[in-house]
Each structure stands twice: as C-alpha cells, then as structure tokens.
Tab-separated table of C-alpha atoms and ligand atoms in Angstrom:
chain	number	residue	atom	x	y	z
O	1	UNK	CA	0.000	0.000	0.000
O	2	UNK	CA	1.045	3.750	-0.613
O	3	UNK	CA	2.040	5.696	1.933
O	4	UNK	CA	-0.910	8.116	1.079
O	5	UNK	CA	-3.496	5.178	0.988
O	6	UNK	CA	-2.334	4.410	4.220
O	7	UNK	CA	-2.902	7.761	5.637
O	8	UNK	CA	-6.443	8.018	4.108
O	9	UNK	CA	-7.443	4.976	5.455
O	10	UNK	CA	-6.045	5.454	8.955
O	11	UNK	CA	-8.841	8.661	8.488
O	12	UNK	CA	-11.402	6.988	7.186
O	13	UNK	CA	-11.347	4.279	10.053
O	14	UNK	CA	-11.943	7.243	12.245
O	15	UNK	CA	-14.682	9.402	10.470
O	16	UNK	CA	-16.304	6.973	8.730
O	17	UNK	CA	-19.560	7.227	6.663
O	18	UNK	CA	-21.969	4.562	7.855
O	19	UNK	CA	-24.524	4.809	10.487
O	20	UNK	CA	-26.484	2.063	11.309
O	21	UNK	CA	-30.250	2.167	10.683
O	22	UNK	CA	-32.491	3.918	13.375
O	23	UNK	CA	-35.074	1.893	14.920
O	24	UNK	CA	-33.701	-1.097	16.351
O	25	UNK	CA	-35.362	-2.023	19.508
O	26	UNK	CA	-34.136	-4.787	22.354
O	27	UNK	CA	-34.746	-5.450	26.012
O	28	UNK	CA	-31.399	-3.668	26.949
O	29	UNK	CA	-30.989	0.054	26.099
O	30	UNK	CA	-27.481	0.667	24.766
O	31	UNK	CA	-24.274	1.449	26.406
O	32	UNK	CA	-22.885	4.807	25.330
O	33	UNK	CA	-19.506	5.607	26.191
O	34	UNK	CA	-18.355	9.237	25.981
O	35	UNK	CA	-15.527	11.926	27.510
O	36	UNK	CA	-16.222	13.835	23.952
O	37	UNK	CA	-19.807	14.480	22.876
O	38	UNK	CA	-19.762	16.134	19.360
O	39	UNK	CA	-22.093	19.894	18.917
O	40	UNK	CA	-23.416	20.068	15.333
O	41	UNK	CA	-22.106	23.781	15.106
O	42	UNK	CA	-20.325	26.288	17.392
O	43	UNK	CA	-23.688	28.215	17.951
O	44	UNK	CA	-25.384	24.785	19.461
O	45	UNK	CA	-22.291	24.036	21.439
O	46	UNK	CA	-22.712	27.290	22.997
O	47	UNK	CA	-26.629	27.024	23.692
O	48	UNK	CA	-26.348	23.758	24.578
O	49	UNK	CA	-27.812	23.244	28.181
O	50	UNK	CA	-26.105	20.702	30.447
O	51	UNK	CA	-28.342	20.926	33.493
O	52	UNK	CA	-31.650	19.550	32.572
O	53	UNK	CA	-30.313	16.635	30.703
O	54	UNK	CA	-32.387	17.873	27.138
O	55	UNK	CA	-29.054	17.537	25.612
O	56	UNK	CA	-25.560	16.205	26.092
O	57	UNK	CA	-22.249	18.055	26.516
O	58	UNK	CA	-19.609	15.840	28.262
O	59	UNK	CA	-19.633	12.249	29.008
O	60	UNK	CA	-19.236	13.189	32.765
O	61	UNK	CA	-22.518	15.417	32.340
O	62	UNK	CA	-24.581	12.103	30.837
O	63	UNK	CA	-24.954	9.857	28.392
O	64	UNK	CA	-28.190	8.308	27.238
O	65	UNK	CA	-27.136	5.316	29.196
O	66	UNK	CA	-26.987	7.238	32.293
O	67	UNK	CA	-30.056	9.475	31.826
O	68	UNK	CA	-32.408	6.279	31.342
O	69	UNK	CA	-30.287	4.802	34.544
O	70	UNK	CA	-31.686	7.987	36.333
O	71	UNK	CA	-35.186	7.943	35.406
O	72	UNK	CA	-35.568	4.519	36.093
O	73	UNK	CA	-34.157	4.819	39.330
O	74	UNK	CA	-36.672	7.374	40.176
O	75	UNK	CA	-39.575	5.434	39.449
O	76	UNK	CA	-38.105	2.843	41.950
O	77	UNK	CA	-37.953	5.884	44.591
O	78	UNK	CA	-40.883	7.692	43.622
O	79	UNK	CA	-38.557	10.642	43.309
O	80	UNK	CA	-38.143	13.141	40.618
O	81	UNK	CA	-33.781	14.009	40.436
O	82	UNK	CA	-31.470	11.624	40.322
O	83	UNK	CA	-27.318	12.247	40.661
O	84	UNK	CA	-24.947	8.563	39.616
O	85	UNK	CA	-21.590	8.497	41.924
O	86	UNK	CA	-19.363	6.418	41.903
O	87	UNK	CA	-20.308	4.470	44.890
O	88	UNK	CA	-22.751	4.650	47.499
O	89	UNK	CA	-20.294	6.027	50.092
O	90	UNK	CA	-19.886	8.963	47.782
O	91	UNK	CA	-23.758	9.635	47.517
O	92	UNK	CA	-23.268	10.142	51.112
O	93	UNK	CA	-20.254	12.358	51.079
O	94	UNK	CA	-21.736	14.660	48.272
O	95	UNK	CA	-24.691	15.574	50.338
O	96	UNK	CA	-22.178	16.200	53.270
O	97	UNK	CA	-20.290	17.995	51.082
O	98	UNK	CA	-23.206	20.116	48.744
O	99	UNK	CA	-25.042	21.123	52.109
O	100	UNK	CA	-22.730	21.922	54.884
O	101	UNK	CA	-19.917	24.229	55.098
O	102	UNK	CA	-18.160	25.378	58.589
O	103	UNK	CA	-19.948	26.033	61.327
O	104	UNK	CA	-22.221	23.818	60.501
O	105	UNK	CA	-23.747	20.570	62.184
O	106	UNK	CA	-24.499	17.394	61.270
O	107	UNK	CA	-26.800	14.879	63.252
O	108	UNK	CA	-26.261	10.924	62.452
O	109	UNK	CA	-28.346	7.821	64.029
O	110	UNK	CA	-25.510	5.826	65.941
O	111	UNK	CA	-26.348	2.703	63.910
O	112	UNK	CA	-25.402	4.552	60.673
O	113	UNK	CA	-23.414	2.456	58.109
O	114	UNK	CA	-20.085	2.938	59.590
O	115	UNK	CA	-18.293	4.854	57.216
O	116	UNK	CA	-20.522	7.852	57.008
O	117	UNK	CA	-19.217	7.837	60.275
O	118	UNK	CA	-15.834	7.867	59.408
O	119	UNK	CA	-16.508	10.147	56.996
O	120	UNK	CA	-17.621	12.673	59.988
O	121	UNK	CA	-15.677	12.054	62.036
O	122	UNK	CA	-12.345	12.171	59.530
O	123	UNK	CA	-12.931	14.731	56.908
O	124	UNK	CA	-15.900	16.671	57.670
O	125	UNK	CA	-14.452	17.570	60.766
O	126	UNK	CA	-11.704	18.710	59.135
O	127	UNK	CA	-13.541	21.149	56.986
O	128	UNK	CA	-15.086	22.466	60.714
O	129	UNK	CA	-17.948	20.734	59.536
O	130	UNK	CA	-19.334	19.552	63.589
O	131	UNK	CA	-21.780	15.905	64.529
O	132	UNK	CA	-23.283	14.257	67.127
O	133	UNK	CA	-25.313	10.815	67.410
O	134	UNK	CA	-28.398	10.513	68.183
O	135	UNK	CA	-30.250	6.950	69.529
O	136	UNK	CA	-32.304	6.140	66.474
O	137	UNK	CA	-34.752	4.299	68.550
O	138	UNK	CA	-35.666	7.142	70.689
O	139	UNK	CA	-37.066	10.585	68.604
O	140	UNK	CA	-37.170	12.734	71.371
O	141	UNK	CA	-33.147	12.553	71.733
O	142	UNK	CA	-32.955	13.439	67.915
O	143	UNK	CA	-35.443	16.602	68.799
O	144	UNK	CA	-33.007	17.826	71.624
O	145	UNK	CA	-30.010	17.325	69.537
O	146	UNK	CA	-31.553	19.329	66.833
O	147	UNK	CA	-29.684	22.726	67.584
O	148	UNK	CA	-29.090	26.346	66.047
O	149	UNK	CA	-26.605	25.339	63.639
O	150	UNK	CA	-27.508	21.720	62.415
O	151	UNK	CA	-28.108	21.688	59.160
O	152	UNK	CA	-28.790	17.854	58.007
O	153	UNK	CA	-29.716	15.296	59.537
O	154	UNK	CA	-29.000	11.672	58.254
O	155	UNK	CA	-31.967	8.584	59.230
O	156	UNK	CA	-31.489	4.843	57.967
O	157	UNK	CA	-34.357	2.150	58.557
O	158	UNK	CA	-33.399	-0.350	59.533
O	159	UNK	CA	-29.977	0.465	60.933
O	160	UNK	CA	-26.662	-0.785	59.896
O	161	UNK	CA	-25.712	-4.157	61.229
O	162	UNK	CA	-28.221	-4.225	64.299
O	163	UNK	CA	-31.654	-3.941	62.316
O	164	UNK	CA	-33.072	-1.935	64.885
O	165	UNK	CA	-36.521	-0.265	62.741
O	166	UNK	CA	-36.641	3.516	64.092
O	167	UNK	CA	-39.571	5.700	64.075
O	168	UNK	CA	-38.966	6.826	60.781
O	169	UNK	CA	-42.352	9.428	59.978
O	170	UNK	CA	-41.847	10.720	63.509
O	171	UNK	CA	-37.793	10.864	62.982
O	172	UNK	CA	-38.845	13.297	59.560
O	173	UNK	CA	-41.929	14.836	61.103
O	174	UNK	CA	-39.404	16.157	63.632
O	175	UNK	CA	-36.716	17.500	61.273
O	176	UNK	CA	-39.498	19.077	58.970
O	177	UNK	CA	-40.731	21.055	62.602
O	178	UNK	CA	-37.200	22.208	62.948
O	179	UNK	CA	-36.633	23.388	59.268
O	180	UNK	CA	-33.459	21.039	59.085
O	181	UNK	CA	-32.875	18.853	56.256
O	182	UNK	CA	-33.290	15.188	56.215
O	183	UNK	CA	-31.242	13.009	54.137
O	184	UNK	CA	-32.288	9.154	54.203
O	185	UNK	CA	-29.639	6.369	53.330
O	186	UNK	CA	-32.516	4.072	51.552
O	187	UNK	CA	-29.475	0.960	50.848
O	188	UNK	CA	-31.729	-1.575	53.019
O	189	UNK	CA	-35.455	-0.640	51.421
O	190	UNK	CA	-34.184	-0.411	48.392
O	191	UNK	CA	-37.322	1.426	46.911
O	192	UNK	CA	-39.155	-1.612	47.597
O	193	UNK	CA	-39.889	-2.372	51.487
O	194	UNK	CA	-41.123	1.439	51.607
O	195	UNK	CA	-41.527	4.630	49.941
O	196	UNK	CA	-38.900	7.282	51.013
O	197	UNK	CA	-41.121	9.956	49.507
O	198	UNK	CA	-44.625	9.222	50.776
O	199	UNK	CA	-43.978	7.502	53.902
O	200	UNK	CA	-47.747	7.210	54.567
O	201	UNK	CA	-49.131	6.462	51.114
O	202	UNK	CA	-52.078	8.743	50.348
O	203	UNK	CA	-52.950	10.318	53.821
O	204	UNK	CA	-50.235	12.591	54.551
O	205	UNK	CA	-48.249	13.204	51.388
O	206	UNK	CA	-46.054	16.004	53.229
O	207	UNK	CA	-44.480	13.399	55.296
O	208	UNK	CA	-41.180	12.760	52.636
O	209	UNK	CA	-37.465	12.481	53.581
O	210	UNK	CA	-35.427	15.664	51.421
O	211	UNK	CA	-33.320	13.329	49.566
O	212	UNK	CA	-32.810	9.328	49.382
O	213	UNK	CA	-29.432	8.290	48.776
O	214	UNK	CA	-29.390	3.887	47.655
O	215	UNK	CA	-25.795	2.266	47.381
O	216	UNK	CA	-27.057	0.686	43.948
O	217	UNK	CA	-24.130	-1.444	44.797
O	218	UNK	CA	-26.348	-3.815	46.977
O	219	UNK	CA	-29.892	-4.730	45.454
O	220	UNK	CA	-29.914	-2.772	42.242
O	221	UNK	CA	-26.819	-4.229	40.912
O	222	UNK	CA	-27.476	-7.830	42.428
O	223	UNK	CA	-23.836	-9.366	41.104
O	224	UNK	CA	-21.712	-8.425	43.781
O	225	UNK	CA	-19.569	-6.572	40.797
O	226	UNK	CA	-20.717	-2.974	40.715
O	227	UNK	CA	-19.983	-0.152	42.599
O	228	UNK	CA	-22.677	2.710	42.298
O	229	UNK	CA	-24.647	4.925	44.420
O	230	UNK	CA	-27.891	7.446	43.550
O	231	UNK	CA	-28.781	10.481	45.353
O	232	UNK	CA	-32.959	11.049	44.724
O	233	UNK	CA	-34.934	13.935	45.494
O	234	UNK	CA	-38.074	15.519	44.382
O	235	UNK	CA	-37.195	19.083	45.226
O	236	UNK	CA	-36.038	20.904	41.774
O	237	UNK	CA	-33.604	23.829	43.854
O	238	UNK	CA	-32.249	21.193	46.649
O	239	UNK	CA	-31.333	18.641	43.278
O	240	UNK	CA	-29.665	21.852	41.951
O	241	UNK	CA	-27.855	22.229	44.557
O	242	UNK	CA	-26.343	18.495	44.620
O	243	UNK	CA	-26.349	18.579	40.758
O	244	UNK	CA	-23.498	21.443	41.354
O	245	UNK	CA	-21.763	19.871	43.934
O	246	UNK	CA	-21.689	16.923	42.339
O	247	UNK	CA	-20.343	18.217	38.722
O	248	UNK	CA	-18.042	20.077	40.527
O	249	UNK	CA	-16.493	17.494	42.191
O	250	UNK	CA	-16.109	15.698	38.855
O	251	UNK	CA	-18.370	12.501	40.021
O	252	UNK	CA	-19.667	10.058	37.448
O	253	UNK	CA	-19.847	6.098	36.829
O	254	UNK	CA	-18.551	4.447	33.674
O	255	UNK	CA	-21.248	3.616	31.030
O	256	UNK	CA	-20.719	-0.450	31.446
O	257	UNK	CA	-21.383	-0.178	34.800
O	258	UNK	CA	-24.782	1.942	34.273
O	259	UNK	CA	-25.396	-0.861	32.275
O	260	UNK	CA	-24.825	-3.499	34.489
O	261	UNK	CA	-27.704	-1.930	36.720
O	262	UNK	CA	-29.687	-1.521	34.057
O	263	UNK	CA	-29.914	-5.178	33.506
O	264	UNK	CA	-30.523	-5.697	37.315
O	265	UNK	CA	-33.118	-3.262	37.779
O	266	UNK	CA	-36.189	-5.716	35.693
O	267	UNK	CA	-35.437	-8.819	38.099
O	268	UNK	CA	-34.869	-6.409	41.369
O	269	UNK	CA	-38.019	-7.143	42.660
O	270	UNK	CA	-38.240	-10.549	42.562
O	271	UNK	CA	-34.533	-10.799	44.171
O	272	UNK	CA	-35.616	-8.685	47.068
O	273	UNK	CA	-38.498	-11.075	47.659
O	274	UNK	CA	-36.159	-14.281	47.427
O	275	UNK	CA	-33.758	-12.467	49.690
O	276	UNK	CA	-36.015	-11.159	52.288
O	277	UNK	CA	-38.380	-14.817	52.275
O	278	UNK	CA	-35.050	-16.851	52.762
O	279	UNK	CA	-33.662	-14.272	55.405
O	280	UNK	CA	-36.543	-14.344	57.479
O	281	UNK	CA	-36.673	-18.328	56.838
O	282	UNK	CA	-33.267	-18.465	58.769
O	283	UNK	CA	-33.362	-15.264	61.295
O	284	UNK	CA	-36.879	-17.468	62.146
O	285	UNK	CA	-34.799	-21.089	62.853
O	286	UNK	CA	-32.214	-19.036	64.362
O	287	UNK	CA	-34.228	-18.220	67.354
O	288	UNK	CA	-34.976	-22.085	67.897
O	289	UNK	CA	-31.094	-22.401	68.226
O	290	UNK	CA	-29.718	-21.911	72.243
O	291	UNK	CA	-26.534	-20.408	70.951
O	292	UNK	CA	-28.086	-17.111	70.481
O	293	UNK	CA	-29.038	-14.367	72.941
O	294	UNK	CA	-30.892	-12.145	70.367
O	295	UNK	CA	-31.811	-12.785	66.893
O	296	UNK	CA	-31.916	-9.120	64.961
O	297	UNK	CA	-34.231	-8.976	62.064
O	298	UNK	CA	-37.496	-6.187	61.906
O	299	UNK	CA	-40.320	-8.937	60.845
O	300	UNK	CA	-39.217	-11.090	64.222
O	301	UNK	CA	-41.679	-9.561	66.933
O	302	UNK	CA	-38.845	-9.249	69.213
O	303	UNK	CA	-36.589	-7.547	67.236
O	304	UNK	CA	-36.076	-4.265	68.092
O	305	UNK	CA	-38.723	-1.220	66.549
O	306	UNK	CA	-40.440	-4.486	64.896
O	307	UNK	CA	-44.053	-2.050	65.445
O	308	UNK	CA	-42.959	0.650	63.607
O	309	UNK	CA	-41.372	-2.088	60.367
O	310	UNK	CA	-44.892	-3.284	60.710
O	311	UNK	CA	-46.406	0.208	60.260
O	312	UNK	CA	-43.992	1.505	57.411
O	313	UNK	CA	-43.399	-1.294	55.527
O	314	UNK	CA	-45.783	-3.921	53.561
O	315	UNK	CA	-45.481	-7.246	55.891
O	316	UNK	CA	-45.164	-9.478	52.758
O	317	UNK	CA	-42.632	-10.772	50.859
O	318	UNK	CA	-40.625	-7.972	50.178
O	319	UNK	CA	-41.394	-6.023	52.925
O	320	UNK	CA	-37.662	-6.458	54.149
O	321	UNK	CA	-34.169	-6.672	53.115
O	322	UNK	CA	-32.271	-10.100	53.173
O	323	UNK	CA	-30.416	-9.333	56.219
O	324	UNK	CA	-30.690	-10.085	59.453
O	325	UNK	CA	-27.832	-10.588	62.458
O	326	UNK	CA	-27.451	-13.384	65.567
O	327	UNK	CA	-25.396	-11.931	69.310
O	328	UNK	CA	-23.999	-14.923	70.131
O	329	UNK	CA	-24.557	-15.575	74.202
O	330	UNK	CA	-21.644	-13.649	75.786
O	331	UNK	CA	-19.864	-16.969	77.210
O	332	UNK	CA	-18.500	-17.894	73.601
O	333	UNK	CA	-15.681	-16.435	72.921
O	334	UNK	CA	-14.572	-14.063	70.040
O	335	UNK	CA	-12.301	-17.393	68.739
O	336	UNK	CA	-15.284	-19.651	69.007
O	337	UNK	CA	-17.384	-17.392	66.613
O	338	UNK	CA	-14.660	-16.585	64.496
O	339	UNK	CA	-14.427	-20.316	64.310
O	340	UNK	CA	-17.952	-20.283	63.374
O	341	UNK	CA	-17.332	-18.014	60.734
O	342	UNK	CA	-14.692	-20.114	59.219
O	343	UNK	CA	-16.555	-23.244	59.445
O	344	UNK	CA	-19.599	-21.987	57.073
O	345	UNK	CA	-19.527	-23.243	53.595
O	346	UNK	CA	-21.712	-21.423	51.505
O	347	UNK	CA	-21.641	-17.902	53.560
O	348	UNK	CA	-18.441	-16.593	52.332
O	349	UNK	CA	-16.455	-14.143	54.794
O	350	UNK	CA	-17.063	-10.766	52.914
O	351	UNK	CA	-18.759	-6.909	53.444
O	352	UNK	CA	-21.638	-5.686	51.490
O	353	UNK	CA	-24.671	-7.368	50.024
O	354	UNK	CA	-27.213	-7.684	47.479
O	355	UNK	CA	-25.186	-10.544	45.410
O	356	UNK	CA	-26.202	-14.048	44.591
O	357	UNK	CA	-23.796	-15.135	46.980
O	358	UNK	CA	-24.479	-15.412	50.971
O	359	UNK	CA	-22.316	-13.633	53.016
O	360	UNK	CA	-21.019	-13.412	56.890
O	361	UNK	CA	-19.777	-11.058	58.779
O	362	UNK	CA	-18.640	-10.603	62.732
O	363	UNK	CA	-18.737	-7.047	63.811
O	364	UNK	CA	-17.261	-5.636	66.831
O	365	UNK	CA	-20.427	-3.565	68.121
O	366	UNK	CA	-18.737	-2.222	71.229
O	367	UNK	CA	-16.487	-0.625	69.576
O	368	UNK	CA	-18.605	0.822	66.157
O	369	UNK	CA	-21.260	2.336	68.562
O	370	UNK	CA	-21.010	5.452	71.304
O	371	UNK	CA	-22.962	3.546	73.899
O	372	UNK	CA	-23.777	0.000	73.944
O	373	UNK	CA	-28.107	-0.063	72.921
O	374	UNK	CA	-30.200	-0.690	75.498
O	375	UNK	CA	-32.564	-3.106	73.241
O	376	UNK	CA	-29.023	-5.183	72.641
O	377	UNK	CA	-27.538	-8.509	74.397
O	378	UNK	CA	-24.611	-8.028	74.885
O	379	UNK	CA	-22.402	-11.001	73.230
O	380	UNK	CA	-20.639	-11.056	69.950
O	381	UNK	CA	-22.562	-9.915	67.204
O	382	UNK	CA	-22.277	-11.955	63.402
O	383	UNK	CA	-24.585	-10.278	60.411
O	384	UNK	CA	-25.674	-12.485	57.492
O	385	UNK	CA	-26.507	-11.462	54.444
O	386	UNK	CA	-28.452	-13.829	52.515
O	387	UNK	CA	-27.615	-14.970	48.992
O	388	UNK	CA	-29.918	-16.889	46.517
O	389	UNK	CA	-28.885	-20.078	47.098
O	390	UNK	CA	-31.526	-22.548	48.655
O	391	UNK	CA	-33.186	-21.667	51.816
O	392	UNK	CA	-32.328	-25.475	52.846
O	393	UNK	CA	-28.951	-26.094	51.779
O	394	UNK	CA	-28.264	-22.619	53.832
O	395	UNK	CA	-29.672	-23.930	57.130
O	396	UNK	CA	-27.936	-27.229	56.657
O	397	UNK	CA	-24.713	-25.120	56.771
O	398	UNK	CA	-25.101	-22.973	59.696
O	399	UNK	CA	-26.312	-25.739	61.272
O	400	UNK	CA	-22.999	-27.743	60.236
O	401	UNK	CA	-20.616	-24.814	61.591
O	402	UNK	CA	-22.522	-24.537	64.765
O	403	UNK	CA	-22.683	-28.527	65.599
O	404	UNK	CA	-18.550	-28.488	66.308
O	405	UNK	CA	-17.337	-24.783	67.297
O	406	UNK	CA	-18.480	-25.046	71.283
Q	501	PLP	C1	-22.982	-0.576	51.294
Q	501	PLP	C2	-23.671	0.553	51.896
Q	501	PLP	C3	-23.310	1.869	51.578
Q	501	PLP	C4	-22.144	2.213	50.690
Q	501	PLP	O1	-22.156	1.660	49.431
Q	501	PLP	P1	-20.771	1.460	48.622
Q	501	PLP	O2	-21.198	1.430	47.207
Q	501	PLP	O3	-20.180	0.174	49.105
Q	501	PLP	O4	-19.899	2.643	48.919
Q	501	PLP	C5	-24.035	2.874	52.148
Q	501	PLP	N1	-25.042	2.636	53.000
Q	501	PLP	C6	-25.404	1.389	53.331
Q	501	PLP	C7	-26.531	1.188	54.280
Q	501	PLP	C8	-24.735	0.307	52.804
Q	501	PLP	O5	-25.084	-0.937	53.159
C-alpha cells in the first residue's frame, strides 16, 4: 500500500460514513460511552444546556445510558432528580459535602453504616464541619439534639448491622418542625420495602425524607460486581444544589457499569423477595437455636422497633431486606465465633450485600457504637446477608458450623 493510501485509510477508520439504521429495539438500552460528545455547530455548542439533561455536553454530564439509569431509578424511589456516583459512600459524602460548610452541624443515628461515620468524624471535621449521634430508637433525643446550627440530619431504617426499625415518619416529622434537612440512606429498602417519599401512602403526602441516597451497589446491581450509588430527590432547587456539587467534584460512573444496573433493575423485585423470604426463613430457625441471645431482624416480633417495620413497611414478601444478624450468648468467645465463621460453607467471609452469593460477617459492636443499645444482648454480634442459594442447603450449613465450634 502507498504511503498516502495508508494515511487516508487510517482517516477513514476514524470518520467513517456509515450509520447504522435507526429503529432497532431490544430489552437492553445501549451502552454509550463518551468523555467527547460532538455539537453540530459552534452556535449549538454554545446554547447547549447541560443541566436539565435535554441535551448532552460531556460524558461526565450524561450519556443516554446514564439518563435512562436515572429515570428509572426514580420510578423505583418515587422521586423526581437523580445524581450517579461512583459508589454509594460517595452519595453520602456529596450531600455532606453540597449542604454543609463550617460552622455547621451534622446529626447521624448511631447505627449509621459505619463509614458515614468515618466520613464525619475524619474529613468533615476537618472542613469544621461539627456531629453528634443521636439513639435512632428514641425521637425525642434526635429533637433535643436538633440545635441552632444543624443543618442535616442523616436517618437509615433499619440500621446498619443491628436492624433496629426507628420511628422513621416521627424521625422526619421532627426535622421538617425544625426546618433542618433530612437526608435518608434508603441501601436496606431499596425502593421496595417502603416509599422514602410518601412515607404514609395517600394520607399525609407532606411526610417525605429531602433526599434518598441507595448504594445501587447492593440490590440494584445484584452481582456483587458494581460499585454505584444514587442520590434522589423531588425538590427541583435542593437537586440543583447536589447537581453542582456533584459536577463540581467531577463525580460520574462508567457507562458499562450503568449498564450493568440496568440489567438488574427488571429482576430487582423478585430478588428482594427471594432475599427477604429466605432471610426471614433463617433469622426465624435461628431463634430455635440456644446459641443465640438475640436474633436481629425487623419482621421477628422481638426484634427491636419491629411495630414501627410493621407500620412503614408492607409485611409481605418484600417487605424487608435479606439481612438479618445473631449476638452470640456472651460466654462464647470471640475465637469460638470466628471459628464459626470459618466453618460456614456457603456464607463466604465478605462486606456488602445484594449478590447471589451469601455472606457473613462478625462485627465488633462495642467498639462501632457510642454507647452499647439498650434493646441489645450483649455477646458477639455476626450479620448475614443472605444470597440466593436454597433456603435449605443454607440452614444445613449454619447448622454444620454450629454442631462443632463449642
Ligand atoms: C454498602 C452501603 C453503603 C455504601 O455503598 P458502597 O457502594 O459500598 O460505597 C451505604 N449505605 C449502606 C446502608 C450500605 O449498606
């Protein structure tokens, strides 16, 4: 080949003339992948809007992939705005980040997934940014720690780890009475045990929590192999707000992963009902079992704030997450339910959930929380997170790894 061919063909592989035809239609929508979006002329690229996603400017600001990602996702919330970061931790530290500034205060339940902790206690603090804990299971401590300058307030139902089910309508009714801002980590409902933005369906349509943030990592992605989060609201000026941060701070998720979600999102529901029936299947033998002091899981009537699950969520199948945790009577030692741990077969040793695959987990309460809960044995605490696999083949195996480690 001439050396000239050669160059015009090393162009033509790059603008080349053929567009497939319009119209073809699949289950999947496709997966767009952009830094570059191209403007017809100068004159569009400089009307071009990138804020209320009628158009596209830079891959970071949306792709088609990622606008359907957001839609869909608020249809799951019942919300209006959506914002994709990269995972659900940083959902969490962009509202942190979009609403407070020094001075400021923010108020967390002390059963909050532990690294929005962290994220308090190690970098908003350093931005002057002040918190306290409040007991999740009592709303008249969050209405006295409600003070001049706290600006947010963070709720999760059910809590991280423990399961405890707060008070939820009276935890927002109280933050909407104070003017303060309440942001509601929705990992565990998932859009599915309740409705974030109509907590009483119908009767009392004021009663919403400001924004719903979902670590799409868990539920919506269901493989165990995406990282994601989603920060909902229904308020166009707070969304604005985030939408800024958020840009700002350069956040956005890689088109195969939006994808990945996508294809989770049509079998969600039907997961979440397989997870929660087999959870509940297993927190329920659990309590038969004398190893335990306390078997944590909302639909067990002596689980802690089990009334209030029972007046937020639907009772059913899917009413609940697939997660529920055993406290281990405090004469076994940490060893023995290590021990345990290692002995299971089919829970693997790992954090999150949402995945096909069951998981296990021993958590050092004592030190994770600022006072040990009154509603708690005390006793080493192990959460499970239930996979897919089946119901009885799971019971066979805890009850395997709990015949030989006493
Ligand atoms: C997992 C989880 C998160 C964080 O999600 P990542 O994508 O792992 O950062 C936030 N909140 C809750 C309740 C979670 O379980």
């Amino acid at each position: 080949m001439s050396a000239s061919v050669i160059r015009k063909l090393g162009t033509e592989l790059i603008h080349h003339p053929y567009s497939p035809p319009p119209g073809f239609a699949a289950p999947q929508p496709g997966v767009f992948k952009a830094s570059s979006v191209f403007f017809p002329n100068v004159a569009a690229m400089r009307q071009f809007e990138w804020k209320d996603k009628t158009a596209y400017t830079y891959g970071l600001h949306g792709t088609p992939t990622t606008y359907t990602l957001e839609e869909r996702l608020c249809t799951l919330e019942g919300g209006r705005q959506c914002l994709l970061t990269p995972s659900g931790l940083a959902a969490i530290a962009t509202v942190s980040l979009a609403l407070l500034k020094s001075g400021d205060e923010v108020l967390l339940p002390d059963n909050v997934y532990g690294p929005s902790k962290a994220l308090a206690k190690g970098e908003l603090a350093n931005w002057g940014i002040s918190h306290r804990f409040f007991d999740p299971m009592h709303p008249h401590d969050l209405a006295a720690k409600i003070g001049p300058n706290t600006r947010l307030v963070w709720l999760e139902a059910a809590g991280s780890v423990t399961l405890e089910f707060p008070d939820l309508c009276e935890q927002v009714r109280i933050c909407k009475a104070a003017g303060v801002l309440c942001a509601l980590d929705n990992t565990w409902g998932a859009g599915l045990a309740f409705q974030p933005f109509d907590l009483h369906p119908g009767a009392r349509p004021e009663l919403a929590v400001d924004i719903s943030i979902h670590a799409l990592t868990k539920y919506p992605s269901g493989g165990g192999d995406v990282l994601m989060g989603s920060i909902i609201t229904v308020d166009e000026a707070l969304h604005m707000k985030l939408k800024l941060c958020h840009m700002r701070l350069g956040l956005g998720v890689a088109a195969n992963d939006a994808e990945a979600v996508l294809r989770g999102l049509p079998s969600l529901m039907l997961r979440y009902q397989a997870h929660d029936e087999a959870a509940r299947a297993l927190a329920q033998w659990s309590l038969t079992r004398g190893e335990f002091a306390q078997v944590l899981h909302p639909a067990l009537p002596q689980s802690p704030g089990h009334a209030q699950w029972c007046r937020l969520c639907h009772t059913g199948p899917g009413g609940a997450a697939g997660l529920f945790s055993v406290i281990f009577k405090p004469y076994y030692s940490q060893a023995q339910v290590d021990a345990f741990c290692d002995a299971l077969q089919l829970f693997e040793i790992g954090y999150s959930w949402g995945g096909p695959v069951s998981l296990v987990m021993p958590y050092a309460l004592a030190q994770m929380r600022q006072v040990w809960p009154d509603q708690l044995q005390a006793g080493t605490l192990v959460r499970f997170s239930v996979g897919l696999e089946a119901v009885t083949d799971l019971q066979a195996d805890l009850q395997q790894a709990l015949k030989n480690f006493a």
